[in-house]
Backbone as a ProteinNet text record, in pm:
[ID]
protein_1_A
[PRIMARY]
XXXXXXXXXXXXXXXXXXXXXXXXXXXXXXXXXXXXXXXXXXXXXXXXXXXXXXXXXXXXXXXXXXXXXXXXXXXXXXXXXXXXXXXXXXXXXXXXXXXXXXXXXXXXXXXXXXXXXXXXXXXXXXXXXXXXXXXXXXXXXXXXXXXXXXXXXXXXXXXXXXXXXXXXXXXXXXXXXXXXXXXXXXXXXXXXXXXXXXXXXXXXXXXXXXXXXXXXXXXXXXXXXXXXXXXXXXXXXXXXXXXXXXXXXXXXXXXXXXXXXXXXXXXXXXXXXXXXXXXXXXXX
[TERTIARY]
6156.1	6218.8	6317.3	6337.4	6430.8	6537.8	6693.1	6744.3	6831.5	6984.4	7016.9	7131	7139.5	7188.1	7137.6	6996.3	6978	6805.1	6722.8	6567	6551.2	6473.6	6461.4	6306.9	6270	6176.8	6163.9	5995.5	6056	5910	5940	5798.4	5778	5674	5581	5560.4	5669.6	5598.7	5447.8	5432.3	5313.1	5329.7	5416.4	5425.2	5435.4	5427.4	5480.7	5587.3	5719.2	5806.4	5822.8	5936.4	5935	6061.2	6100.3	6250.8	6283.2	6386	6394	6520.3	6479.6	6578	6659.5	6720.9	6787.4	6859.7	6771.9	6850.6	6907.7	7064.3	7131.7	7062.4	7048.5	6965.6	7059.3	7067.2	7104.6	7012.4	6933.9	6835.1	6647.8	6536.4	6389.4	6306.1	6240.5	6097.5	6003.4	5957	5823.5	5668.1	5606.8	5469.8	5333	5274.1	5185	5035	4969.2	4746.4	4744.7	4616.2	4557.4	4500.3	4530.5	4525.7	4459.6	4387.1	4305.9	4382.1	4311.3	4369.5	4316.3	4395.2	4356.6	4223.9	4189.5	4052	3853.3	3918.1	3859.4	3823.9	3981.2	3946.6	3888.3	3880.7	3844.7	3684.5	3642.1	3473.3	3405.7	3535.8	3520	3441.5	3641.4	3580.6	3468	3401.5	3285.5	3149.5	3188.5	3094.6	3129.5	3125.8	3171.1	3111.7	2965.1	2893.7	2862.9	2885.7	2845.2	2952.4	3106.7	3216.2	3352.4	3340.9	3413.1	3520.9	3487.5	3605.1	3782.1	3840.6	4000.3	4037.2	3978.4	4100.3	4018.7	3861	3801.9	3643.3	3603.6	3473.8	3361.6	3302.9	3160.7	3068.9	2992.9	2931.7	2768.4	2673.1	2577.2	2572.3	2473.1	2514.6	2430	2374.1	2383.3	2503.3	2588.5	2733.6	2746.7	2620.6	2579.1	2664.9	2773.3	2778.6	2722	2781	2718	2695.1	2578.7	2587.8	2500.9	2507.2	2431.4	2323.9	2224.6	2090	2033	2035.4	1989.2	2050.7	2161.3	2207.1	2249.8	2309.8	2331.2	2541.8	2579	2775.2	2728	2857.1	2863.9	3023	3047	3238.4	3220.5	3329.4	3373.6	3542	3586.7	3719.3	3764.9	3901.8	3981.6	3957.1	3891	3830.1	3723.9	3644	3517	3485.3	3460.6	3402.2	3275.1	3222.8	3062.6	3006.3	2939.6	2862.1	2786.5	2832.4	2747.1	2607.9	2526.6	2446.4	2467	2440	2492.1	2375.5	2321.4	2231.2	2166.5	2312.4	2269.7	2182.1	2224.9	2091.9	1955	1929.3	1790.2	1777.9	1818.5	1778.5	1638.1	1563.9	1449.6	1335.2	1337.3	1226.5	1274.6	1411.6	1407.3	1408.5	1412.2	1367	1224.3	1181.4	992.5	965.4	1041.4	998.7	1019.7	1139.8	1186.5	1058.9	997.8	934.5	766.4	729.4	556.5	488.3	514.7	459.5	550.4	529.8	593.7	693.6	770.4	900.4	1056.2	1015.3	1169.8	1174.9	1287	1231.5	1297.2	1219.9	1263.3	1293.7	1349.8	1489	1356.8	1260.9	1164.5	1184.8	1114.8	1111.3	1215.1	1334.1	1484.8	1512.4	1458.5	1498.8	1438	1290	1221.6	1283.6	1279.3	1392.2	1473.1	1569.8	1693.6	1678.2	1555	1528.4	1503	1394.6	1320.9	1455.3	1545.8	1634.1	1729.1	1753.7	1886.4	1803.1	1644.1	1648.4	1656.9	1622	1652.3	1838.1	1834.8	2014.7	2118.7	2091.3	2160.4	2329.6	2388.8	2539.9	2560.3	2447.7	2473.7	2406.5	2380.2	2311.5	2375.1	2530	2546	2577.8	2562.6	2665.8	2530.4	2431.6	2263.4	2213	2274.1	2266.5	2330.4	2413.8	2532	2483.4	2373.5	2333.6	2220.5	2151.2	2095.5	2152.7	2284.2	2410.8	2467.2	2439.4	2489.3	2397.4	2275.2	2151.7	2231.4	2310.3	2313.8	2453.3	2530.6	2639.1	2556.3	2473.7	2379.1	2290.7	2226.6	2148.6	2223	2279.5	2338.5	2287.3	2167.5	2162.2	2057.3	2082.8	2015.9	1884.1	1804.9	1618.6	1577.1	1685.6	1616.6	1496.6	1575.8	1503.4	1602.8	1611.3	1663	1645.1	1664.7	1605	1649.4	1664.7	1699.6	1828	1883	2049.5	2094.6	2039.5	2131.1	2111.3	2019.8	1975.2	2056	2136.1	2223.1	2323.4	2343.6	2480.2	2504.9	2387.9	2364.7	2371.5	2325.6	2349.4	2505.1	2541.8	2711.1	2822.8	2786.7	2872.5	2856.7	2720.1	2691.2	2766.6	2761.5	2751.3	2976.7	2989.2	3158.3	3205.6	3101.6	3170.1	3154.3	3062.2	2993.9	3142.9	3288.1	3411.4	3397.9	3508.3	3493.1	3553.5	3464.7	3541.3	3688.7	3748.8	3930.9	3920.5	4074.6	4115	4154	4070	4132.2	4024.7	4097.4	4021.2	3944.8	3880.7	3738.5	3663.1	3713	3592.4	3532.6	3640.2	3611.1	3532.3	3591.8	3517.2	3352.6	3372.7	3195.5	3130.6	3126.8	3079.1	3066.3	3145.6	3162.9	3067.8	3068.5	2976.7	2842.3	2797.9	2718.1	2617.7	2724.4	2658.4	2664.8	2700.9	2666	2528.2	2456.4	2342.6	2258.6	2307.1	2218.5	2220.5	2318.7	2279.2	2208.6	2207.6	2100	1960.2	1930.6	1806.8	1729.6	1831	1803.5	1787.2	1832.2	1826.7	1681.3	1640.8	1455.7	1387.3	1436.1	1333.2	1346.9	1397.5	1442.4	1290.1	1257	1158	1030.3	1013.2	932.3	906.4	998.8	1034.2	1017.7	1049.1	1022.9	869.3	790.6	604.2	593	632.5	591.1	613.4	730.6	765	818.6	905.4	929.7	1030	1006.7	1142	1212	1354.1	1501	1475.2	1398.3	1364.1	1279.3	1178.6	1068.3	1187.2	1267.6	1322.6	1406.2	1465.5	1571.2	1488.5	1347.1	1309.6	1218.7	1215.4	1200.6	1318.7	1416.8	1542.8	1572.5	1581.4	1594.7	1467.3	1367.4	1261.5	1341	1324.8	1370.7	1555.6	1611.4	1731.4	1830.5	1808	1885.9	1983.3	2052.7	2207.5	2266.7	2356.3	2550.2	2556.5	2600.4	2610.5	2747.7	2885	2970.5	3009.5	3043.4	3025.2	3229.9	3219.6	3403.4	3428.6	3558.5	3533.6	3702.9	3767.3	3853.9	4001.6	4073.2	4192.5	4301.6	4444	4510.9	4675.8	4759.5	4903.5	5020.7	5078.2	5231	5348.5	5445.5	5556.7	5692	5732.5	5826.2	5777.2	5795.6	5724.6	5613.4	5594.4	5518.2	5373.6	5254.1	5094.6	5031.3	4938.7	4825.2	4700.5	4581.7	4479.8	4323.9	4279.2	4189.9	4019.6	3978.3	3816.7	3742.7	3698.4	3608.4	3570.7	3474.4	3444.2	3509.6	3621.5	3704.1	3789.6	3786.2	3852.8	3953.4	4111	4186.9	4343.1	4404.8	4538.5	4624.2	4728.6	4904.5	4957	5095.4	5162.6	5318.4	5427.9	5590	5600.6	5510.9	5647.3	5589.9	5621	5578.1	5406.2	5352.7	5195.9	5127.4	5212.6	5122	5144.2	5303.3	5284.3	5207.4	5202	5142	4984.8	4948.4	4808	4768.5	4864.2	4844.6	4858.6	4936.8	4954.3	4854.6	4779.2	4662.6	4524.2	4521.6	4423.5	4433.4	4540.3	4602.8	4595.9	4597.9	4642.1	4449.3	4392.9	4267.8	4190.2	4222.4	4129.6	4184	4228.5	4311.5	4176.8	4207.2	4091.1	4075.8	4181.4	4227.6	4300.6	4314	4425.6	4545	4553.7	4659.8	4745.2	4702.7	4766.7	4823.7	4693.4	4725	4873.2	4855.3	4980.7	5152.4	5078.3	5204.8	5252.4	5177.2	5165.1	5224.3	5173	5287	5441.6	5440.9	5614.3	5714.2	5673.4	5717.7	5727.1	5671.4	5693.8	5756.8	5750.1	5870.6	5963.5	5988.8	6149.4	6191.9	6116.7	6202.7	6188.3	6144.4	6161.1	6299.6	6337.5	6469.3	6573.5	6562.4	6631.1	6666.4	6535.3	6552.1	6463	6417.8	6356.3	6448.7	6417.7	6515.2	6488.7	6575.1	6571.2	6665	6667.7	6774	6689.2	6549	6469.6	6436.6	6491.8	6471.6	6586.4
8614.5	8710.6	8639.5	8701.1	8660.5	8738.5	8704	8799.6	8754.2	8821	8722.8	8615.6	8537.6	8445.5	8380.2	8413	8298.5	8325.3	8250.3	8239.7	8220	8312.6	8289.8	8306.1	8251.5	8214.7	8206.7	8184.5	8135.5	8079.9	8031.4	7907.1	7917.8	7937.7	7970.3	7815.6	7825.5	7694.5	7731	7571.1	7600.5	7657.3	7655.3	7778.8	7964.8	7950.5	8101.6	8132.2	8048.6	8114.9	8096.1	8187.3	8200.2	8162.3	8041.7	8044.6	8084.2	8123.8	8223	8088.8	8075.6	7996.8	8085.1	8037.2	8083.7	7948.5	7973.6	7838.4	7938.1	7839.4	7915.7	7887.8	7986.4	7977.9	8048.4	8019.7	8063.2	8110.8	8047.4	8077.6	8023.2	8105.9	8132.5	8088.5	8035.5	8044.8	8041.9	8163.4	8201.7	8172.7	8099.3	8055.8	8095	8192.1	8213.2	8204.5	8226.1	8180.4	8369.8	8340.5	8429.5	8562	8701.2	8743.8	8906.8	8951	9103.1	9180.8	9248	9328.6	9483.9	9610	9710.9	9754.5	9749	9774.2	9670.6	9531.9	9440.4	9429.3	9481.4	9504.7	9616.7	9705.4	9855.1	9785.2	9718.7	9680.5	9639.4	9530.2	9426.2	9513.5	9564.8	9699.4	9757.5	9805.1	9880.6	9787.9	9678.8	9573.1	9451.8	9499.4	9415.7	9328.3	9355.2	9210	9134.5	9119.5	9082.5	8973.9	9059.4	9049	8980.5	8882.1	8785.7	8714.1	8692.1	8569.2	8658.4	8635.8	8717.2	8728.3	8610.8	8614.3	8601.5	8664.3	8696.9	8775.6	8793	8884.2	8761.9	8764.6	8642.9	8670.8	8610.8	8639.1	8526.5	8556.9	8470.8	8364.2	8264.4	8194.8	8272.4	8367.3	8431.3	8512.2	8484.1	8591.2	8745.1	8768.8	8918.1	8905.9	9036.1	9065.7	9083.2	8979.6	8953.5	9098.9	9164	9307.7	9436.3	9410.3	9514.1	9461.9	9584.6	9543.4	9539.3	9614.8	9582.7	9492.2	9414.3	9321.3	9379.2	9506.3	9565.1	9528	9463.5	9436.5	9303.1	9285	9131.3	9091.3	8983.4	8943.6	8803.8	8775.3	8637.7	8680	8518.1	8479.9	8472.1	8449.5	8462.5	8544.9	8684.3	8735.8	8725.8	8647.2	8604	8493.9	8421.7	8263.9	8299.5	8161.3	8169.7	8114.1	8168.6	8099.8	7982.4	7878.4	7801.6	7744.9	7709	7649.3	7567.8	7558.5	7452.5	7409.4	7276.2	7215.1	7139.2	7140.5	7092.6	7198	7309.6	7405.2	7389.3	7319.4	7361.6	7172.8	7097.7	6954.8	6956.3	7036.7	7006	6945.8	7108.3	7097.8	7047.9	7018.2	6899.5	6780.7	6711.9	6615.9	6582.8	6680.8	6664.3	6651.1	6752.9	6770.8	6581.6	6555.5	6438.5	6328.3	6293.6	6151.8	6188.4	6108.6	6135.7	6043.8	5956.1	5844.7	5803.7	5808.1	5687.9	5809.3	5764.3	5861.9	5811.3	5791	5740.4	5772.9	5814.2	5802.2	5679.5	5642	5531.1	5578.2	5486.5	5485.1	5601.6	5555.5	5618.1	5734.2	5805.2	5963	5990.1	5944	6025.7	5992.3	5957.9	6013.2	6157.9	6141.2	6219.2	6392	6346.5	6468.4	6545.8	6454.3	6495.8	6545.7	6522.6	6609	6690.9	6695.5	6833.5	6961.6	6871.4	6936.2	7047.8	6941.1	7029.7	7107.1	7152.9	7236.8	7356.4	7343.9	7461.6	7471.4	7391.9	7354.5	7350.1	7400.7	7354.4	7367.8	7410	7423.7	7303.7	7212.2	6996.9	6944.5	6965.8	6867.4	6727.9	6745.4	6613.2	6505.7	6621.7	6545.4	6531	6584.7	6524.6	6368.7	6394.2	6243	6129.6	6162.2	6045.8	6008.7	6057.7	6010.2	5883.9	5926.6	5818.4	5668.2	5691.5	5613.8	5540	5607.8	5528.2	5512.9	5426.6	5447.8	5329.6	5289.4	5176.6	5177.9	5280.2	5331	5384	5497.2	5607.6	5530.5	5403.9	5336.9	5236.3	5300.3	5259.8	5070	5055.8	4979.7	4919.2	4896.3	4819.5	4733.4	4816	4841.1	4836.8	4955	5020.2	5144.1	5219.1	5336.7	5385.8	5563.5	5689.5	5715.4	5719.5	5780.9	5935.9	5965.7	6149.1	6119.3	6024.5	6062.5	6032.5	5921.3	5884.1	5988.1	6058.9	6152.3	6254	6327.5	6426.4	6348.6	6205.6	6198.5	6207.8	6193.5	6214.8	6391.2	6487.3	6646.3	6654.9	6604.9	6655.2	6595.3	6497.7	6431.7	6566.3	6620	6681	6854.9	6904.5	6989.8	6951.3	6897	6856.2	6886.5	6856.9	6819.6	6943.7	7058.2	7181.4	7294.8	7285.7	7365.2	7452.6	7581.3	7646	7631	7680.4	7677.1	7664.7	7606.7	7622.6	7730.4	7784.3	7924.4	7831.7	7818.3	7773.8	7849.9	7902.4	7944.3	7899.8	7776.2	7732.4	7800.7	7801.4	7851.1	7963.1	8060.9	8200.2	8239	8167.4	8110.7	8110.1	7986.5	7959.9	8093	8137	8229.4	8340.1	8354	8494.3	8468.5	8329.7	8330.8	8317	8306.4	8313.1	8428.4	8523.6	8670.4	8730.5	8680.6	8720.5	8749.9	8574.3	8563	8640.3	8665.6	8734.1	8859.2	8919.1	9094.2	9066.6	9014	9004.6	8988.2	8884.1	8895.5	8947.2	9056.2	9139.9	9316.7	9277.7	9417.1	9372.6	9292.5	9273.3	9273.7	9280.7	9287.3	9435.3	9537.3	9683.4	9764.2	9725.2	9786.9	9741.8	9641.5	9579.1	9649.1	9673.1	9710	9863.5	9907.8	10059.2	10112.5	10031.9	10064.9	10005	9901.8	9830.5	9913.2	10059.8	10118.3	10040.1	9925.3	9848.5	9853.9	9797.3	9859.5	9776.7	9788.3	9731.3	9586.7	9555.7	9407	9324.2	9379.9	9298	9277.1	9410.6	9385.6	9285.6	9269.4	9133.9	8994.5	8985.1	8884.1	8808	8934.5	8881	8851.4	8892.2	8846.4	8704.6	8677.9	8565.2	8470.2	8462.6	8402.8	8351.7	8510.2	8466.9	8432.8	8466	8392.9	8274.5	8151.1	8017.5	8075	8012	8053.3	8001.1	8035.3	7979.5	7817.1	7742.3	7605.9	7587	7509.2	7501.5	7341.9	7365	7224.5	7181.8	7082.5	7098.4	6937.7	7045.5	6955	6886.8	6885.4	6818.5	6850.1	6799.1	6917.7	6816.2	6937.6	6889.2	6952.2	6838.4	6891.2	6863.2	6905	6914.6	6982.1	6853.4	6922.9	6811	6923	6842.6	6750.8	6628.3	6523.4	6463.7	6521	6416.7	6498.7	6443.8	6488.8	6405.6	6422.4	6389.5	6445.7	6393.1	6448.2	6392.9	6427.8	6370.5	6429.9	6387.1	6426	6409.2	6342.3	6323.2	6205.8	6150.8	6021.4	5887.6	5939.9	5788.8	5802.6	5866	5881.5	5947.2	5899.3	5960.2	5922.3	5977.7	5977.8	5971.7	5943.4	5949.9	5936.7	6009.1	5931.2	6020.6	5995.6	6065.5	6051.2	6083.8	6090.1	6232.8	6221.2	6370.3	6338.4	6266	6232.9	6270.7	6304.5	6353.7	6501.7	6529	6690.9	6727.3	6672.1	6770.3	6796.6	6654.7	6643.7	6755.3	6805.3	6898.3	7029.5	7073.8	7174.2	7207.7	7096.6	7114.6	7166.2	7095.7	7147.4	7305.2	7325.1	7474	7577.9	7553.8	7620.9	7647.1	7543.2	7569.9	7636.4	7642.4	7733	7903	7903.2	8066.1	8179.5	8279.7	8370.5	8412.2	8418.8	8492.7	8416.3	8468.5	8433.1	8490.1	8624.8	8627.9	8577.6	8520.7	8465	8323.9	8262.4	8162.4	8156.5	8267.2	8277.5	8318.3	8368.1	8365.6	8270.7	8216.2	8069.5	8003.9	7948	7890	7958.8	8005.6	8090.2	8095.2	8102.4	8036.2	7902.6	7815.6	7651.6	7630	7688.8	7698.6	7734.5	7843.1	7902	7748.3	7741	7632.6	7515.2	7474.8	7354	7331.6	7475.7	7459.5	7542.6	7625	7672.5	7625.8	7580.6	7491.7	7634.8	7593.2	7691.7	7784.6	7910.9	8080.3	8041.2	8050.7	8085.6	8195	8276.7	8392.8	8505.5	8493.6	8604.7	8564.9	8458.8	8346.5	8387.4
14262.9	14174.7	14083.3	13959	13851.4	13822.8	13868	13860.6	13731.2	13666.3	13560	13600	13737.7	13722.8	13805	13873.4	13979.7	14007.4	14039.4	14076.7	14216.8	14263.1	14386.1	14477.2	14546	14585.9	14759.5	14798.1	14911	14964.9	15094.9	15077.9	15234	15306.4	15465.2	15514.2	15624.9	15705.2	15770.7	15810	15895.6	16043.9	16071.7	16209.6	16172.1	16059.2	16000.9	15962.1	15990.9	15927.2	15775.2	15720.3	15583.3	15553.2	15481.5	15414.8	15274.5	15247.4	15138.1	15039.2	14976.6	14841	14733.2	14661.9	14549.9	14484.5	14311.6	14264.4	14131.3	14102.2	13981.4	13853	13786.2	13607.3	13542.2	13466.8	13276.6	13173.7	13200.8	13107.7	13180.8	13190.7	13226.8	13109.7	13117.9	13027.6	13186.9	13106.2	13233.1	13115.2	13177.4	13137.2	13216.3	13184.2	13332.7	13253.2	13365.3	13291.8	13274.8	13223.2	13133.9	13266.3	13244.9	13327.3	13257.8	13380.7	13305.5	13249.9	13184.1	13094.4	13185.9	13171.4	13250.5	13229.4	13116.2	13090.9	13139.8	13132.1	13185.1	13306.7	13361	13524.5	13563.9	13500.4	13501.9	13530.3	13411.8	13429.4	13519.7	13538.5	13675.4	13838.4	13819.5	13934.4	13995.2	13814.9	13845.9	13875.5	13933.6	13917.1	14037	14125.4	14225.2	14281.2	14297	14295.1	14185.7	14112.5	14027.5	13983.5	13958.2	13878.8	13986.7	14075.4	14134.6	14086.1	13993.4	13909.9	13883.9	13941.9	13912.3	13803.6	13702.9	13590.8	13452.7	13430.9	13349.1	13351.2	13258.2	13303.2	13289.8	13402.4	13401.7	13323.1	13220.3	13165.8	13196.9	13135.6	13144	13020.7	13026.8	12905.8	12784.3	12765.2	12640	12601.6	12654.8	12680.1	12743.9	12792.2	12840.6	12958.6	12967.4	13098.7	13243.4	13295.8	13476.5	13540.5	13558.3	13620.2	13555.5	13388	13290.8	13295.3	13383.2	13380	13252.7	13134.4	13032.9	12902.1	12963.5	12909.8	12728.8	12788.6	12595.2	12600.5	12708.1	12661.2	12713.9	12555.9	12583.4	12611.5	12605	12646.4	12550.5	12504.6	12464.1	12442.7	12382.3	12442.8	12524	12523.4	12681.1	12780.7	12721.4	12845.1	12948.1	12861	12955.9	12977.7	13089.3	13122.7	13185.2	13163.4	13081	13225.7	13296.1	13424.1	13461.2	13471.2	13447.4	13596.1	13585	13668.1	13748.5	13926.2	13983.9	13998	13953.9	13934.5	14084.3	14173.1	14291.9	14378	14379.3	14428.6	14404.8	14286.2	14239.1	14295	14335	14348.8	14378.6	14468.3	14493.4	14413.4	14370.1	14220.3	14100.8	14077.7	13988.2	14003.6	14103.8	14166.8	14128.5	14200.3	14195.5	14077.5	13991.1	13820.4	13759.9	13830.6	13707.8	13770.7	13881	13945.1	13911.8	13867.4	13856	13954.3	13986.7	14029.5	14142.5	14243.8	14367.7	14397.6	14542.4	14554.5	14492.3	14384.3	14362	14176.6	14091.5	13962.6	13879.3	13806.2	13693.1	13580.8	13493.1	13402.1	13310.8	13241	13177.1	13190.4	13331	13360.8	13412.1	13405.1	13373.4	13259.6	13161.1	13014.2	12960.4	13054.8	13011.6	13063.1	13192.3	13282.4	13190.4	13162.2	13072.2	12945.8	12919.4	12808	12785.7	12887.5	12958.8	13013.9	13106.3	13176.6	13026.2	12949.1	12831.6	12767.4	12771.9	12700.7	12813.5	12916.5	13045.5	13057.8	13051.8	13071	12946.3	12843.4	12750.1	12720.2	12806.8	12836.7	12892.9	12960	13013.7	12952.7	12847	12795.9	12761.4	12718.3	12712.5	12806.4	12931.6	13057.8	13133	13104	13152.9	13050.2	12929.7	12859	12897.7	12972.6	13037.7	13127.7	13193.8	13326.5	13290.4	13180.4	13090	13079.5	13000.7	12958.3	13078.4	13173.5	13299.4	13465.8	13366.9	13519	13604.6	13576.9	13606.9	13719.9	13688	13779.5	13902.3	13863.3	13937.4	14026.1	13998.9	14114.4	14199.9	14263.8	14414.5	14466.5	14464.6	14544.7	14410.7	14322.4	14228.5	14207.6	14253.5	14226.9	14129.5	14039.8	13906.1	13916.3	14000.4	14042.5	14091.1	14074.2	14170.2	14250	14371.7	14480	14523.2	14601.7	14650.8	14644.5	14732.3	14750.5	14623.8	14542.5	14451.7	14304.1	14344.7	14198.5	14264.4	14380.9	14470.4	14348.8	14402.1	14286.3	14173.9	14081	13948.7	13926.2	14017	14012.7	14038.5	14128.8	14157.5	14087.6	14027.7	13881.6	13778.3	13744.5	13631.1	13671.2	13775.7	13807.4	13810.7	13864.2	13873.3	13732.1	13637.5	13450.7	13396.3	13428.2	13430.8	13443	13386.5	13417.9	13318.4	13349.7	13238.3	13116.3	12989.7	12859.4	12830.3	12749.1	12760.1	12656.2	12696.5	12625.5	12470.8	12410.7	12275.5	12175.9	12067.4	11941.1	11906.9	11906.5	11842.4	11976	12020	12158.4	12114.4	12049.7	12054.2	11949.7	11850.1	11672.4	11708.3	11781.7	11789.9	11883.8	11993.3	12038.7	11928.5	11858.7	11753	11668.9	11596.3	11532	11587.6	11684.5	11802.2	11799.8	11845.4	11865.7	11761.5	11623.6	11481.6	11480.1	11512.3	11481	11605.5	11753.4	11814.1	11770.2	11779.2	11703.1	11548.8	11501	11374.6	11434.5	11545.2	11574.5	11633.9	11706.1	11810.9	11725.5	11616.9	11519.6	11448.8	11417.4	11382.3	11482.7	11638	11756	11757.2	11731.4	11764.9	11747.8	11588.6	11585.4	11644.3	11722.7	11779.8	11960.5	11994.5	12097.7	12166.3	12008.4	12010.9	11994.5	11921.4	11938.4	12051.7	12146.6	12240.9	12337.1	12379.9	12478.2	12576	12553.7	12705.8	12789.1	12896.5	12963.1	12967.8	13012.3	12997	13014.9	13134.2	13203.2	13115.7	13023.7	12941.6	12819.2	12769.4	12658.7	12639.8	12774.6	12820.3	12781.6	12894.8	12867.2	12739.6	12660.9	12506.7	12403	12438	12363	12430.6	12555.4	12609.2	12523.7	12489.2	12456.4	12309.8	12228.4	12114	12048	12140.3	12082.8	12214.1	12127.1	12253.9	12306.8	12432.6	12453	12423.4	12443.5	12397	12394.3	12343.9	12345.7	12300.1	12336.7	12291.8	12230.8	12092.7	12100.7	12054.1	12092.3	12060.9	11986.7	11892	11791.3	11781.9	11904.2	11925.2	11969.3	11979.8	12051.2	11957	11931.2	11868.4	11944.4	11942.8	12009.5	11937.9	11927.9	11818.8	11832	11852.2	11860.1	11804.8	11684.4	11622.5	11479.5	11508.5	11388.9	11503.2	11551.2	11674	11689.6	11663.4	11694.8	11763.9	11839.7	11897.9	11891.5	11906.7	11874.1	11949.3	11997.4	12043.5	12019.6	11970.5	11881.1	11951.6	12083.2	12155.6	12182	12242.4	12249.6	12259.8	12295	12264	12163.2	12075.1	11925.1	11937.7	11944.7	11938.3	11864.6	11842.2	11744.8	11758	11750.5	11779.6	11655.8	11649.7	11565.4	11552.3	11518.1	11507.1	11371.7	11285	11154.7	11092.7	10934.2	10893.2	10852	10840.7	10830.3	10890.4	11091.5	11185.9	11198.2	11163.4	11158.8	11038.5	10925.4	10801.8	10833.9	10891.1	10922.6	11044.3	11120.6	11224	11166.1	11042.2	10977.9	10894.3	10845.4	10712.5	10806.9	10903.8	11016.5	11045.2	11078.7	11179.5	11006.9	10914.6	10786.2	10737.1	10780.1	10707.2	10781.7	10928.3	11021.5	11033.9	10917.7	10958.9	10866.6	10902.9	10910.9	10692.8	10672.1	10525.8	10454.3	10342.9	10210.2	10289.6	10326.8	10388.2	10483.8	10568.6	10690.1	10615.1	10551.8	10483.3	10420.1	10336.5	10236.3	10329.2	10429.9	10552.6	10578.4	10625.7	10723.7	10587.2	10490.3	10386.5	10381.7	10370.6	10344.9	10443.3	10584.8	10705.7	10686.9	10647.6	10691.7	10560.8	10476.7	10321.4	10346	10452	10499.7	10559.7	10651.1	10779.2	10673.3	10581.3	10524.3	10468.8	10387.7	10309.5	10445.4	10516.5	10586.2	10772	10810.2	10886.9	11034.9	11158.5	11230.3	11256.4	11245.1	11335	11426.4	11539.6	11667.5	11714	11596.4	11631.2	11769.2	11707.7	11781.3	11872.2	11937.5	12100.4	12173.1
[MASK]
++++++++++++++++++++++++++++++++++++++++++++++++++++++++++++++++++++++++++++++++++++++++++++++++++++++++++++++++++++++++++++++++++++++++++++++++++++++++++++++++++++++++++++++++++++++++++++++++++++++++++++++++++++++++++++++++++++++++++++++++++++++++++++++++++++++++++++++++++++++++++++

C-alpha cells in the first residue's frame, strides 16, 4: 500500500510467515504492465477455454480471436498477443518431413525443411533461417548431420525465440495495416460464399487459403532521454550517441510516424515551447 508518507509492503517466508515493512517516501512513480480493460475481460470471461493469458486477448496468427468459431472478431494492439506455435510438439513429423534419406538430416534437407517449414510457420521464419546460419553450433558431435536429439535442440532454440510481440506502435501499425488488407479480401470472398451456401468451418478454411497470416517484421527500436539516443535496427546495427544530433534524429523519427498534419503540427509547437521556454513540469 501507498500511503502519503510511507510504502509499505510485505514479503512470505518459506515457513509461512509474513513480515510486514514500511519504507518513508515523498514522492511514488508507480509503473505497472499492461492490464485488461473491463470489456476485454468481459470477452475473456466468456471464453474460458480458450482465453488463458491474464493480461491480453489470444489471438491466432490471422489475428482472429482464440474461441469464435466463425472467426468474424479480431484483436490487435496491446490488447491482444498473437499465439504462437510450439514447434517442439510437432517434432515428430517434422523430423520425418525434414530427412529423406538415412536417419539423420543433412545441411541440404535442412535448408530445404526451413523453407518448407516458414511457409507453414511464418511468424519463425527468420529464427528457422538461423538454424541454417548455424548448422554448425546445432551438430553436436560434428558429422555434418542432425540427428533427433540435436534437431530437439534446433526446435527448442526456435520455439524459446517464438515470445510475444512488444507493446510498441509499429506493432500495432503493421497488424492494422494487416487487417486492412484482410477485410478487403474477405469482402470479394462474400459474394462467393453466399452462392456456395457454406458453413462457418469451410468459410474459415477458405479465408485461411486465401489470405497469409500476420508476419511482424520490426524495423528497430529507438530510446531517448534528454540529449542522449540509442537505437538499435536489428542485426547488429546499432547507435549511440549524447548530443543534439541524437535527440533531433530521435525526434525526426517520432515526428514522421505520427498519424496527421495535426498531431504533427502539435508535436512541433510543444518542442518550440520547451525550446524557448524550457520542459513544464507544472502538471507533474
Amino acid at each position: 500500500a501507498i500511503t502519503e508518507t510511507s510504502l509499505r509492503f510485505s514479503t512470505k517466508h518459506e515457513d509461512g510467515t509474513v513480515t510486514e515493512h514500511e519504507i518513508p517516501q515523498g514522492f511514488v512513480l508507480w509503473s505497472t504492465g499492461v492490464s485488461l480493460t473491463p470489456f476485454t475481460q468481459l470477452l475473456c470471461q466468456k471464453l474460458p477455454d480458450y482465453q488463458k493469458n491474464k493480461h491480453a486477448i489470444t489471438v491466432d496468427s490471422y489475428l482472429r480471436v482464440k474461441g469464435i468459431r466463425d472467426g468474424s472478431v479480431y484483436a490487435l494492439g496491446d490488447c491482444a498477443t498473437v499465439e504462437y506455435p510450439h514447434l517442439l510438439e510437432h517434432i515428430n513429423e517434422l523430423f520425418e518431413s525434414a530427412h529423406h534419406e538415412g536417419a539423420e538430416i543433412t545441411r541440404t534437407e535442412l535448408e530445404m525443411f526451413v523453407k518448407n517449414a516458414a511457409l507453414e510457420f511464418p511468424c519463425a521464419a527468420g529464427h528457422l533461417q538461423s538454424l541454417v546460419d548455424n548448422f554448425g553450433h546445432f551438430d553436436t558431435n560434428h558429422n555434418g548431420t542432425i540427428d533427433r536429439s540435436e534437431f530437439r535442440g534446433m526446435l527448442e532454440y526456435v520455439d524459446a525465440k517464438l515470445t510475444a510481440l512488444p507493446a510498441l506502435a509499429q506493432v500495432a501499425n503493421q497488424e492494422g495495416i494487416y487487417l486492412g488488407h484482410v477485410f478487403n479480401k474477405l469482402a470479394s470472398l462474400q459474394d462467393e460464399h453466399k452462392s456456395k451456401d457454406m458453413s462457418a468451418d469451410r468459410k474459415r478454411r477458405s479465408e485461411e487459403i486465401s489470405v497469409a497470416p500476420f508476419t511482424y517484421h520490426h524495423h528497430g527500436t529507438l530510446a531517448y532521454l534528454g540529449r542522449a539516443a540509442a537505437a538499435d535496427f536489428g542485426q547488429g546495427q546499432t547507435y549511440k550517441g549524447s548530443n543534439l544530433a541524437a535527440k533531433y534524429m530521435w525526434r525526426s523519427v517520432y515526428w514522421s510516424q505520427q498519424v496527421s498534419l495535426r498531431t504533427r503540427f502539435l508535436l512541433m509547437m510543444d518542442w518550440i515551447k520547451e525550446l524557448f521556454f524550457g520542459r513544464d513540469l507544472s502538471k507533474f
